[in-house]
Each structure stands twice: as C-alpha cells, then as structure tokens.
CSV table of C-alpha atoms and ligand atoms in Angstrom, one decimal:
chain,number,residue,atom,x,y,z
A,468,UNK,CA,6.9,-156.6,-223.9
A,469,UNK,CA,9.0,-155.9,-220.6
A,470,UNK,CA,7.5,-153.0,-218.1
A,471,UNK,CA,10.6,-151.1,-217.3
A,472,UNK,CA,13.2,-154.4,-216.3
A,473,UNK,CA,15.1,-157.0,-217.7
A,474,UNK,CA,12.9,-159.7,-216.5
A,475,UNK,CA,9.6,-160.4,-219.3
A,476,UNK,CA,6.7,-159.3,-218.1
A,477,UNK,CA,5.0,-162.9,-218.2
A,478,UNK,CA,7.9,-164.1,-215.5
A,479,UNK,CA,7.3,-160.8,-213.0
A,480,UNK,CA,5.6,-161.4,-209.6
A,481,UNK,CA,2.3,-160.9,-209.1
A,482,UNK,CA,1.7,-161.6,-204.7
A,483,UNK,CA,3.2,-165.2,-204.6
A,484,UNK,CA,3.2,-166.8,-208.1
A,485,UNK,CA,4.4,-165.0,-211.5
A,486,UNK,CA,2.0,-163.5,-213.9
A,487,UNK,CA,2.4,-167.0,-216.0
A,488,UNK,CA,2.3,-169.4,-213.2
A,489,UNK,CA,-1.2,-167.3,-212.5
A,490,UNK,CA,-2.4,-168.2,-216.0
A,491,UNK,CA,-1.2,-171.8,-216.5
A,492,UNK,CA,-2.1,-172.9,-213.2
A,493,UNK,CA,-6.1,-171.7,-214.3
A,494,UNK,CA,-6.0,-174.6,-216.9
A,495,UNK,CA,-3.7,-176.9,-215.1
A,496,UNK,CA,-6.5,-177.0,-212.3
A,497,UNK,CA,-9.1,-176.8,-214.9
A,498,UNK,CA,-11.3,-180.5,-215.6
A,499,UNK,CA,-11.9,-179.9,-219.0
A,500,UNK,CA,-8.3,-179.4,-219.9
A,501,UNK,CA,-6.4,-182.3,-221.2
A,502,UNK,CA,-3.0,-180.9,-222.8
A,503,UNK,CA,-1.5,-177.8,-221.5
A,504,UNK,CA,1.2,-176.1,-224.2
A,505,UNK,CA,3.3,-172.7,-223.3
A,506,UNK,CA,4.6,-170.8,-225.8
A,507,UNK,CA,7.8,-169.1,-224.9
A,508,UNK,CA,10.6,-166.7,-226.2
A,509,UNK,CA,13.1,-169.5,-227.4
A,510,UNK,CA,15.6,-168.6,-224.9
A,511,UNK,CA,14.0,-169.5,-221.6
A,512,UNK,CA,11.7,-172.8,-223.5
A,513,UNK,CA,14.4,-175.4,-221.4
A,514,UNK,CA,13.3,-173.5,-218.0
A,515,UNK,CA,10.2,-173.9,-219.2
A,516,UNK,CA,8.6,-175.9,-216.0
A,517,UNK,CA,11.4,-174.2,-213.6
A,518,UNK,CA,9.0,-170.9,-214.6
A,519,UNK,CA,5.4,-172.1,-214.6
A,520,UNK,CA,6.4,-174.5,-211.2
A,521,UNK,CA,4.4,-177.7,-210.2
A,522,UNK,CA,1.5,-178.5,-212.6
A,523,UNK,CA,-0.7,-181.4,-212.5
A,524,UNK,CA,-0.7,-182.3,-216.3
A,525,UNK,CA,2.7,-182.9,-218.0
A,526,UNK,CA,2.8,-178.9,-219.9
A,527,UNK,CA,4.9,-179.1,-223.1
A,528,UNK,CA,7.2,-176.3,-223.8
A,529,UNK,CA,7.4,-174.4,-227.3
A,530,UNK,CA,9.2,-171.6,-228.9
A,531,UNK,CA,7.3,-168.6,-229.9
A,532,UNK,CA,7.2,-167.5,-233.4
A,533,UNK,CA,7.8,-163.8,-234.6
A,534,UNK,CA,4.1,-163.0,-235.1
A,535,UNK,CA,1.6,-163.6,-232.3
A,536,UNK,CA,0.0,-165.8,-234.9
A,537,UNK,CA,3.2,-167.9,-235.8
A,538,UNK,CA,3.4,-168.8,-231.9
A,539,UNK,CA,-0.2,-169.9,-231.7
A,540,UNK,CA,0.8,-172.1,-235.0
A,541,UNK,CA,3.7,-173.8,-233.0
A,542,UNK,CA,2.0,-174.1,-229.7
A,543,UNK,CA,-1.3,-175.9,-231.8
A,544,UNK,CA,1.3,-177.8,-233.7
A,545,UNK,CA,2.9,-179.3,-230.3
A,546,UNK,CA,-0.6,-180.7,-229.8
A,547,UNK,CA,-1.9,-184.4,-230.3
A,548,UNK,CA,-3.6,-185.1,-233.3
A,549,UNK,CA,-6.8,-186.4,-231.5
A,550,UNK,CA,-7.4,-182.6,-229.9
A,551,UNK,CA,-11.0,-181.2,-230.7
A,552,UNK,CA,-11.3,-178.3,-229.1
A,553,UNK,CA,-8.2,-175.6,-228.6
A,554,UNK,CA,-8.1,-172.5,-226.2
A,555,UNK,CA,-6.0,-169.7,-227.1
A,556,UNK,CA,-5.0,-167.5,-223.8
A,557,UNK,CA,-2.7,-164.8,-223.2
A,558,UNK,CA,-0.9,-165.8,-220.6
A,559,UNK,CA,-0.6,-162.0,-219.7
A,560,UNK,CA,-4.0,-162.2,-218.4
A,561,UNK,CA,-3.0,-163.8,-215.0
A,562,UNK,CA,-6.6,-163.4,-213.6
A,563,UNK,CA,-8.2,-165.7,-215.8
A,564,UNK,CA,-10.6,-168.3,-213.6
A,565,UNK,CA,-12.6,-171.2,-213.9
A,566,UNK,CA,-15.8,-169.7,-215.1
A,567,UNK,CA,-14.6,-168.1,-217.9
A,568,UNK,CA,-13.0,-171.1,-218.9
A,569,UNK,CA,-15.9,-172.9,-218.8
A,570,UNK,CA,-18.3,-170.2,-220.9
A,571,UNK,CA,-15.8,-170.8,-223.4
A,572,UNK,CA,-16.0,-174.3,-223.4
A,573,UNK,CA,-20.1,-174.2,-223.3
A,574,UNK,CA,-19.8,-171.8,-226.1
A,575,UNK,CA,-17.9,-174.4,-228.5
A,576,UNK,CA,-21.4,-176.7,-228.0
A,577,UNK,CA,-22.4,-173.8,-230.1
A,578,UNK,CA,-19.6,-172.3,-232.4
A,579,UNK,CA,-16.5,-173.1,-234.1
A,580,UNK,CA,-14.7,-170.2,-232.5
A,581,UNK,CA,-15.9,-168.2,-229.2
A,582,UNK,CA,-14.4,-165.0,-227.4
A,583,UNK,CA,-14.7,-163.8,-224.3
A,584,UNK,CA,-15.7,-160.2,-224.0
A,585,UNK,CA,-17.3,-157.7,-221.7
A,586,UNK,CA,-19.2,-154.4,-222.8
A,587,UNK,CA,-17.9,-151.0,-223.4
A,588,UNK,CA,-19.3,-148.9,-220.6
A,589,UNK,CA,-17.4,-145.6,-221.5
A,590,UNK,CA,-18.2,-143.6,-224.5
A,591,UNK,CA,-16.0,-144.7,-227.7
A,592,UNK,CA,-15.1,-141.7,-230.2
A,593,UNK,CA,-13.2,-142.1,-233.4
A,594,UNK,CA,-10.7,-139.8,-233.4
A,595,UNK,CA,-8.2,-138.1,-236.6
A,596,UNK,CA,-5.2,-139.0,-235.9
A,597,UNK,CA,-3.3,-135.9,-237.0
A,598,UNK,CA,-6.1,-133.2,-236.4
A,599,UNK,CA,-7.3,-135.1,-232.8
A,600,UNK,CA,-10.6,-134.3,-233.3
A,601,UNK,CA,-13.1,-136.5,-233.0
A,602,UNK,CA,-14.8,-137.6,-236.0
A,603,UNK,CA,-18.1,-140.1,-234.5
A,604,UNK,CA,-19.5,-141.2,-231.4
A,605,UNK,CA,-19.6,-144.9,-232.0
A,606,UNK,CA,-23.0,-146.7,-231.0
A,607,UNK,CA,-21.5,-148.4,-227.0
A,608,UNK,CA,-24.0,-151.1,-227.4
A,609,UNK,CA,-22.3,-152.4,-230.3
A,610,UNK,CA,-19.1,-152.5,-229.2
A,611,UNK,CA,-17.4,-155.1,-226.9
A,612,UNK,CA,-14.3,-155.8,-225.2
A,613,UNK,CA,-12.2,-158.8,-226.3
A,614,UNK,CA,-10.7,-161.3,-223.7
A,615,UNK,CA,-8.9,-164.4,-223.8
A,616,UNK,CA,-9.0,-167.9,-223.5
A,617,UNK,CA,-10.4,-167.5,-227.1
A,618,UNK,CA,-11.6,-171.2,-228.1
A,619,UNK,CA,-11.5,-173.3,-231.5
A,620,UNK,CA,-12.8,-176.3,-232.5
A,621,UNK,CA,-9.4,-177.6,-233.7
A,622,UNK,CA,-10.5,-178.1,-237.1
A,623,UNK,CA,-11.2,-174.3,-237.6
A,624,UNK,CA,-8.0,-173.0,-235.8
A,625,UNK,CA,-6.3,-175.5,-237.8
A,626,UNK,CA,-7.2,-174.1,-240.9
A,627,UNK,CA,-7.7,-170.2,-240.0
A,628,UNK,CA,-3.7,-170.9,-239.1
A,629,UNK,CA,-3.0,-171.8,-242.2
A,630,UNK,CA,-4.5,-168.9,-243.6
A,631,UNK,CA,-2.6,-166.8,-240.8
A,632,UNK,CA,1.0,-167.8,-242.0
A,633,UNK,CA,0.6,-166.1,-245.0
A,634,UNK,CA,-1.3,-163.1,-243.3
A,635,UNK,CA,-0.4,-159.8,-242.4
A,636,UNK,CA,0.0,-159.2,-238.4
A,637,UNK,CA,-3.4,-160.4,-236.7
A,638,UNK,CA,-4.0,-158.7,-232.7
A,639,UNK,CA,-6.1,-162.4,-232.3
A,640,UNK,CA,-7.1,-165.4,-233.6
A,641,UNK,CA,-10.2,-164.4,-233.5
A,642,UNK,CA,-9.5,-162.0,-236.1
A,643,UNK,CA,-8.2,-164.2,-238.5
A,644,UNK,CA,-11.5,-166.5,-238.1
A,645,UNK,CA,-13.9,-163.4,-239.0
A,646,UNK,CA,-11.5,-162.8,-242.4
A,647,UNK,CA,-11.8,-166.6,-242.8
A,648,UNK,CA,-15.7,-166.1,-242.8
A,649,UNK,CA,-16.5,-168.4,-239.3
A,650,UNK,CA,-18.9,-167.0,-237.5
A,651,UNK,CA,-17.1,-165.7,-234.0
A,652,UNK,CA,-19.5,-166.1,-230.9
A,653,UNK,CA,-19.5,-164.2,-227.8
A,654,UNK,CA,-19.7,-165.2,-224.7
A,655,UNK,CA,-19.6,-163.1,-221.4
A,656,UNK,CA,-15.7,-162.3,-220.2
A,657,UNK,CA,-14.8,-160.9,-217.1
A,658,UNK,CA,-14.1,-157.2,-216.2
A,659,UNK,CA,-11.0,-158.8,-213.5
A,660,UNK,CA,-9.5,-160.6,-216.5
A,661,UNK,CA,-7.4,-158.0,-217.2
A,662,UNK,CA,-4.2,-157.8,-219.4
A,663,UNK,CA,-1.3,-156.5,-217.9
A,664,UNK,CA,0.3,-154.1,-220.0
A,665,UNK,CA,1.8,-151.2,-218.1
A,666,UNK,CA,3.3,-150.6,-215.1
A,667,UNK,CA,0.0,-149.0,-213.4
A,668,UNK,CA,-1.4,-152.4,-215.0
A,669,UNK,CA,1.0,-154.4,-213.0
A,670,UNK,CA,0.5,-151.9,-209.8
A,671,UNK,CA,-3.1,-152.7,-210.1
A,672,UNK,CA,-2.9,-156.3,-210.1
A,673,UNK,CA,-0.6,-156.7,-207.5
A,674,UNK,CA,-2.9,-154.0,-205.1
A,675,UNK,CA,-5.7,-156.3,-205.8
A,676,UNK,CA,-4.2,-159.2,-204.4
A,677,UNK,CA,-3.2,-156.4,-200.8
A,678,UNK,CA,-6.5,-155.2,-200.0
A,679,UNK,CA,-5.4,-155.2,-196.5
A,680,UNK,CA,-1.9,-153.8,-195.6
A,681,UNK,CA,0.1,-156.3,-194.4
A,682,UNK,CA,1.6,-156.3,-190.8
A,683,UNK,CA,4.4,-158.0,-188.8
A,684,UNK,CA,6.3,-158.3,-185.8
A,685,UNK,CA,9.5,-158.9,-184.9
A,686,UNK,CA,11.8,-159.0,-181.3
A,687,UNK,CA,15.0,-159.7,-180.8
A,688,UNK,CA,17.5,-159.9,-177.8
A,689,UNK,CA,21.0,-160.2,-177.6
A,690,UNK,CA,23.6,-161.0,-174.0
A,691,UNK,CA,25.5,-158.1,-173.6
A,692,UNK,CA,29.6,-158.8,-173.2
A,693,UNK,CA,32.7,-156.5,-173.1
A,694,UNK,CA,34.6,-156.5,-176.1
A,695,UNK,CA,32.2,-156.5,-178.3
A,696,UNK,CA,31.4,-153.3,-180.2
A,697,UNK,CA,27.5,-152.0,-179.6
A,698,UNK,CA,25.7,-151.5,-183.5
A,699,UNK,CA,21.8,-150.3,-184.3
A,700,UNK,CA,20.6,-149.9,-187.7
A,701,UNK,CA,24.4,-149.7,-188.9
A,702,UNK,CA,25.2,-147.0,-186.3
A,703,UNK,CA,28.2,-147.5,-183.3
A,704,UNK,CA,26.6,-146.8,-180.3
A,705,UNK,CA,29.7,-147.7,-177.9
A,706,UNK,CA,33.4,-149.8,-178.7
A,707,UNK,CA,33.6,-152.0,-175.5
A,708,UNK,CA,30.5,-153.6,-174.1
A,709,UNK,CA,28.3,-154.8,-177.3
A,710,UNK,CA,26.6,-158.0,-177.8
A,711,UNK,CA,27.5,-161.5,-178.2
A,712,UNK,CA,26.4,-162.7,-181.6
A,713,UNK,CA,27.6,-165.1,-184.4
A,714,UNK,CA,26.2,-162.0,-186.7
A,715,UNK,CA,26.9,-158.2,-185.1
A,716,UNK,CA,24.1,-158.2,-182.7
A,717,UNK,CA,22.2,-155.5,-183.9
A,718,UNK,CA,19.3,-156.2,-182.2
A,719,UNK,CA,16.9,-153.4,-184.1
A,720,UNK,CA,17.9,-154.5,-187.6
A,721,UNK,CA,17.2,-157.9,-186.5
A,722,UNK,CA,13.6,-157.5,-184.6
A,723,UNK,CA,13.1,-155.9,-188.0
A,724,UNK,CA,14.4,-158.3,-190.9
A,725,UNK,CA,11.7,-160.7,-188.2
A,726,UNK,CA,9.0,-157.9,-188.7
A,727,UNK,CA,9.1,-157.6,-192.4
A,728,UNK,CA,9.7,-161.4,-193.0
A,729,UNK,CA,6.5,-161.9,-190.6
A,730,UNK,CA,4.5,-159.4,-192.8
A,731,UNK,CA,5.2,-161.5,-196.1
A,732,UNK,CA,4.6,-164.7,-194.6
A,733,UNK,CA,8.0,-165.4,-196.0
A,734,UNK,CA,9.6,-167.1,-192.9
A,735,UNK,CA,12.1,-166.0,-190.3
A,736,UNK,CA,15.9,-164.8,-189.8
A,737,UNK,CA,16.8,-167.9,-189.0
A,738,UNK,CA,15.4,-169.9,-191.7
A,739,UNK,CA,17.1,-167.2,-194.2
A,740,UNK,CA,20.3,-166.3,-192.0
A,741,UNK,CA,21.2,-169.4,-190.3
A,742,UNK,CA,23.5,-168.9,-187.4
A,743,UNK,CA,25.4,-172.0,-188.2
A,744,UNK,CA,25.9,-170.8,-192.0
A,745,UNK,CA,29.4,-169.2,-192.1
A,746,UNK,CA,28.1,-166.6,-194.4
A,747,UNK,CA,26.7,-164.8,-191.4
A,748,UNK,CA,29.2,-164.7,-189.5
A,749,UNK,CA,29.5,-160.8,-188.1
A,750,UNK,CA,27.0,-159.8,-190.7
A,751,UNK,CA,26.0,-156.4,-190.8
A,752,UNK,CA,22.5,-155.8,-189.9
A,753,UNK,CA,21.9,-153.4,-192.5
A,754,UNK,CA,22.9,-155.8,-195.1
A,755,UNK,CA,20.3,-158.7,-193.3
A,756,UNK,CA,17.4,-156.0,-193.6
A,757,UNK,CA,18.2,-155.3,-197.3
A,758,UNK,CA,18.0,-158.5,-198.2
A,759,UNK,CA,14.5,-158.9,-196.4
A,760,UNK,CA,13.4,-156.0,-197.9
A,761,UNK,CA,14.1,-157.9,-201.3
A,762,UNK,CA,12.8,-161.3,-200.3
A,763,UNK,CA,9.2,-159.5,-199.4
A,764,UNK,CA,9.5,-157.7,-202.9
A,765,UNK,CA,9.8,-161.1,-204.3
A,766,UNK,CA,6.7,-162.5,-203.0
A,767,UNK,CA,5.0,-158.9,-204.2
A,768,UNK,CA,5.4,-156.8,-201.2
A,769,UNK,CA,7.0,-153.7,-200.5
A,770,UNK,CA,8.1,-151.7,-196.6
A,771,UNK,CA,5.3,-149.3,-196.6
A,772,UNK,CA,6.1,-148.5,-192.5
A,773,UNK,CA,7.9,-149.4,-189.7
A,774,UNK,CA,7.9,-148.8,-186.2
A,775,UNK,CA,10.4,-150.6,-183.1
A,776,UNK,CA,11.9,-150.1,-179.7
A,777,UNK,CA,15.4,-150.6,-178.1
A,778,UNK,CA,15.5,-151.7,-174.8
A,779,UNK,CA,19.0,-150.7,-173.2
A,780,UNK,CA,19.4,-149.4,-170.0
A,781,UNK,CA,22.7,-147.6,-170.6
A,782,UNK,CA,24.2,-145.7,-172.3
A,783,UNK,CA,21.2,-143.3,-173.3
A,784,UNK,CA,20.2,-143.9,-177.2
A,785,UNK,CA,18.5,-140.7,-177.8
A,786,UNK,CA,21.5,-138.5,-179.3
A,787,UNK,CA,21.7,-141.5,-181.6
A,788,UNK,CA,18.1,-142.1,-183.1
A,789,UNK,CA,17.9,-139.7,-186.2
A,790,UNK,CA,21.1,-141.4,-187.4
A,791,UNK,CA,19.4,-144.9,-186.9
A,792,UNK,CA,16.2,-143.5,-188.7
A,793,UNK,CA,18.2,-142.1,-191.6
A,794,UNK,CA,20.0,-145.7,-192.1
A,795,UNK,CA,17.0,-147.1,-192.0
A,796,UNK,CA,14.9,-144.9,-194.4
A,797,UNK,CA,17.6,-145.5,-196.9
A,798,UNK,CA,17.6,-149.2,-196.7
A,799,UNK,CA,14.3,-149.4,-196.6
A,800,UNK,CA,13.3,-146.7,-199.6
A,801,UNK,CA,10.3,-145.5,-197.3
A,802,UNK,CA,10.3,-141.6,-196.4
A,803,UNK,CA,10.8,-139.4,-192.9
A,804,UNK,CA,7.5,-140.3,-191.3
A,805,UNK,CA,7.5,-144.1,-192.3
A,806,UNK,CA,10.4,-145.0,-189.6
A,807,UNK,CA,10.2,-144.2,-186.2
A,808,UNK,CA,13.0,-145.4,-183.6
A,809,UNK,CA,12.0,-145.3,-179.9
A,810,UNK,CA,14.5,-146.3,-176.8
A,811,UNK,CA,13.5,-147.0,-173.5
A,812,UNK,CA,15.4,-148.5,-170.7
A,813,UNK,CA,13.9,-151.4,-168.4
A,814,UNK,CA,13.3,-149.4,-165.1
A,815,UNK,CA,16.4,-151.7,-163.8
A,816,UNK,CA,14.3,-154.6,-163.6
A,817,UNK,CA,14.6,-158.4,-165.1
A,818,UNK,CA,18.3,-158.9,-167.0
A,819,UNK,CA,17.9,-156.4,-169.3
A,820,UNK,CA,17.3,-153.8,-166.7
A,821,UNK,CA,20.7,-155.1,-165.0
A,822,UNK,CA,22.2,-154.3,-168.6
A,823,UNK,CA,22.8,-157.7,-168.8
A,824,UNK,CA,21.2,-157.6,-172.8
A,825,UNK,CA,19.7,-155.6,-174.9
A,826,UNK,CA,16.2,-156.2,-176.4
A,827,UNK,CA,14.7,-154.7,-179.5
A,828,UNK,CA,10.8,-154.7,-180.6
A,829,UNK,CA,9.1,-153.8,-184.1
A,830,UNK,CA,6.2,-153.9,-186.6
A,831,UNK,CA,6.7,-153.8,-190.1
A,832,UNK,CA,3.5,-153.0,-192.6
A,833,UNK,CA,3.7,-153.8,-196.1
A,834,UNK,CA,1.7,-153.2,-199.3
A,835,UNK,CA,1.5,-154.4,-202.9
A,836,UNK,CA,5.2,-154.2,-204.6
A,837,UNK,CA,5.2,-150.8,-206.4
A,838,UNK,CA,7.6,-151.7,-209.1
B,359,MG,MG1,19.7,-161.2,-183.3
C-alpha cells in the first residue's frame, strides 16, 4: 500500500529510521532471534540491506509473493532447515518492542501458534452493508484485537503454509491455523503496536516520536564590501555595498538553514554546504533553506515557526520586511503568523555598528513531518 507518494509505505520516515528499519531493527536487537528474513516487493530485494541499514545478524532478503500468504511461504522457505520456532511480523507495525516479542516467544512454551492482541474497548456493531443499519451489538469481551509478531512452531507454519497455497486470500497466518484446526493462543499485544495504514496513521506515529516541539538556533555574520550586491531571504536590499561570501551572503537565510538544521539535530551549513564545494559558489539563500527544509523532513520534521533578526546599521530594512516574510513563508510552507522578520541596527557600536558587517539571528521550531 503507498499513503499518497511514490515511495512504499514500509520505506517512509518515521523521526530518524524508516517504518521497516523500526521493525527489523526490534528483532535484530532481539536475544532470542537467530535468522532475520525480509520480505520485499521484488524490485527493491537487491537494496534490500541499503533499506533496513546496519543489522547485527546477517538479514536475508526475499521477494514477496502475490498473496500475503505466498510471501510468508517464501520468507519461511529462505529459512534453515534446523528453525523451530517462526515469528510472522508486519513490518508495518514499526512500534513493535522487546516485550511483545518475548510474550510471543513464552507463549510458544505453550502453543503451536500465538497472536498478539489487545481488547476491544469500543462497542462493536454488525452492520448491513447496503441498508447501514446495525444488525447486533457484539458481546466486547469476546472480541480482541489481532497484532503481529504472530509465532509458529515451524512445524505448524510449515504445514498451515501448505494448506495456504491452495487457499483463498488469508488477512493472517493465524487464520489459516484456526481453518487448519490448531489451537491459536493469545497472548497480551500492545495498544502502541499500531499498523500504519493511513496518512493520519503515519501523522500519528511520527507525533509520537515529537512530544516536544523541536527548537533551534541559528546566527550568522558576513564582512560587508563594495561591489557586492546586499540579498535577505531572496530580496535585493542595495546593488553596491553587500557581503563578501563564497555563497551570496544572505545572512538571514543562512542563520536560518543553521536554525532549522539545529532543530533536527541534522548538522550544520557547513557540513551540508561546504564553502570549499564549488556547488555553492554564489548560492542563493533561498535555494540553501529549501533544501534544509527538506533535510529536516527527511529525518521526520517539518518548519512549524520561525523567528530572526538582521543586524545592519544602514540602509534601514523596514520598507523591506514583508517582502522577506512572503519569501520566506513560501519556502518554508508555514502561514502569515509563523515568520516574523525583525531588523535592528547596532547603536554604532562593535564592527557591525561601524557597518563594517552584517549579522543575522534566528530560531526555528519544528514538529512531527505532516506528510
Ligand atoms: Mg553565511
């Protein structure tokens, strides 16, 4: 399934790792795992450890099957023949942890197959489909909520497989153990092992890992020099006095590029626009901060605010700071009250006060990525 982009929904960003790095790195780090396998669509199986990163165990890398059930097959099949026990996880559930991994273990002392699952706390009505009216109230304390890692002793998967190939569509494994006749065991889940499904699912999980906005700062200075023309957030201020810079100087784009880097923990301007890379060379500011704004979106963040101040003791800034604000706003996809520009001079003290350089100061807060 792919939420509303290109990229599959198993490879999209959830705070620093990918909604599959999340879920293989659970077992990878997990003592009672022995053989990691990922099941992927065929086309990205030779990236396969580019996409869940560094692992601890060697993971082997399969191509999924048309059926939920015929990639389960493949992925058991890629498995050494000495395996006893099998766990089954959807790797879109990116929260799962340690301690459900282990129930599910503990529970195989006990069963041949084992779920996960939490209770229903809301009311569950049947409903007619064409008439939508409800039909019964279904009895909550018999209903539960299935989760994955779902876990097999081998023998049983192996055989409720086979079984499965000739099936018709199964939504688990589990499933096709209860038509099998095993006896499926329960053991508790974990309401924060969620699946992400939908965008509002993905929204979610990413706002979980941002309880706290996060904040930066950034500051910047630059020599002033004739010659050189004088740019702020994209706008010309003045043709003949500007500063010296291998990029275009513009001090307030660069204090924030600093700011929103800062607020993603994602480095600095120099580490991602090296002065000495020729690729920067008279670089518009504009076009520096858009591509921050980007490298905090990879690591899950998006510009909820920012806030700076110039320092420039001449000319006077004012007649030019909604222009800098609208620049802004459209780089940075945030609305009227979410940038705010402010110039002062410095009283004609220190260098910049002599108009020697100009100076530039700003804070950046981010929040989960909202798409
Ligand atoms: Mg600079």
């Amino acid at each position: 399934m792919r939420l509303g982009s290109d990229t599959p929904k198993q490879l999209l960003p959830i705070g620093h790792a990918t909604i599959l790095q999340r879920s293989v790195r659970a077992f990878d780090r997990h003592a009672a795992i022995d053989h990691v396998v990922v099941v992927l669509p065929g086309d990205l199986v030779a990236d396969g450890q580019a996409l869940v990163g560094d692992t601890a165990r060697t993971c082997r890398f399969v191509a999924g099957g048309a059926r939920r059930q015929d990639s389960v097959s493949r992925g058991m099949r890629a498995l050494p023949a000495d395996v006893d026990r099998v766990l089954v996880h959807d790797a879109a559930r990116p929260f799962v942890d340690a301690a459900i991994i282990d129930r599910v273990v503990d529970g195989l002392a006990t069963h041949a197959v084992v779920v996960p699952a939490v209770p229903v706390k809301d009311t569950v009505k049947r409903v007619d489909r064409q008439t939508a009216v409800v039909t019964a109230t279904l009895s909550r304390e018999d209903l539960w909520l299935a989760q994955t890692p779902q876990g097999f002793q081998a023998a049983a998967l192996a055989a409720v497989m086979a079984q499965g190939e000739s099936a018709a569509d199964a939504t688990d494994e589990a499933m096709l153990a209860e038509r099998a006749g095993h006896a499926v065991g329960i053991v508790p889940g974990d309401p924060a092992n969620v699946k992400i499904t939908t965008a509002d699912d993905l929204a979610a999980a990413r706002a979980r890992l941002v309880a706290m906005p996060r904040v930066g700062t950034g500051y910047d200075l630059h020599r002033l020099v004739d010659g050189r023309a004088l740019v702020l957030a994209g706008v010309q201020i003045a043709d003949d006095r500007g500063p010296l810079a291998h990029s275009d100087g513009d001090v307030l784009c660069h204090a924030m590029v600093d700011a929103i880097l800062g607020a993603a923990g994602a480095g600095d301007i120099g580490r991602h626009f090296p002065n000495t890379d020729p690729r920067w060379k008279d670089a518009a500011g504009l076009n520096l901060l858009e591509r921050a704004v980007a490298i905090a979106q990879d690591v899950g963040f998006d510009v909820v605010q920012v806030d700076a101040t110039i320092v420039l003791e001449r000319p006077k800034l004012a007649p030019h700071v909604e222009a800098m604000q609208a620049a802004l706003r459209r780089v940075l996809g945030v609305g009227d009250r979410e940038v705010s520009v402010k110039a002062k001079t410095n009283e004609g003290v220190d260098a910049v006060g002599r108009g020697e350089a100009i100076a530039a100061h700003a804070v950046a807060v981010l929040g989960p990525r909202r798409s």
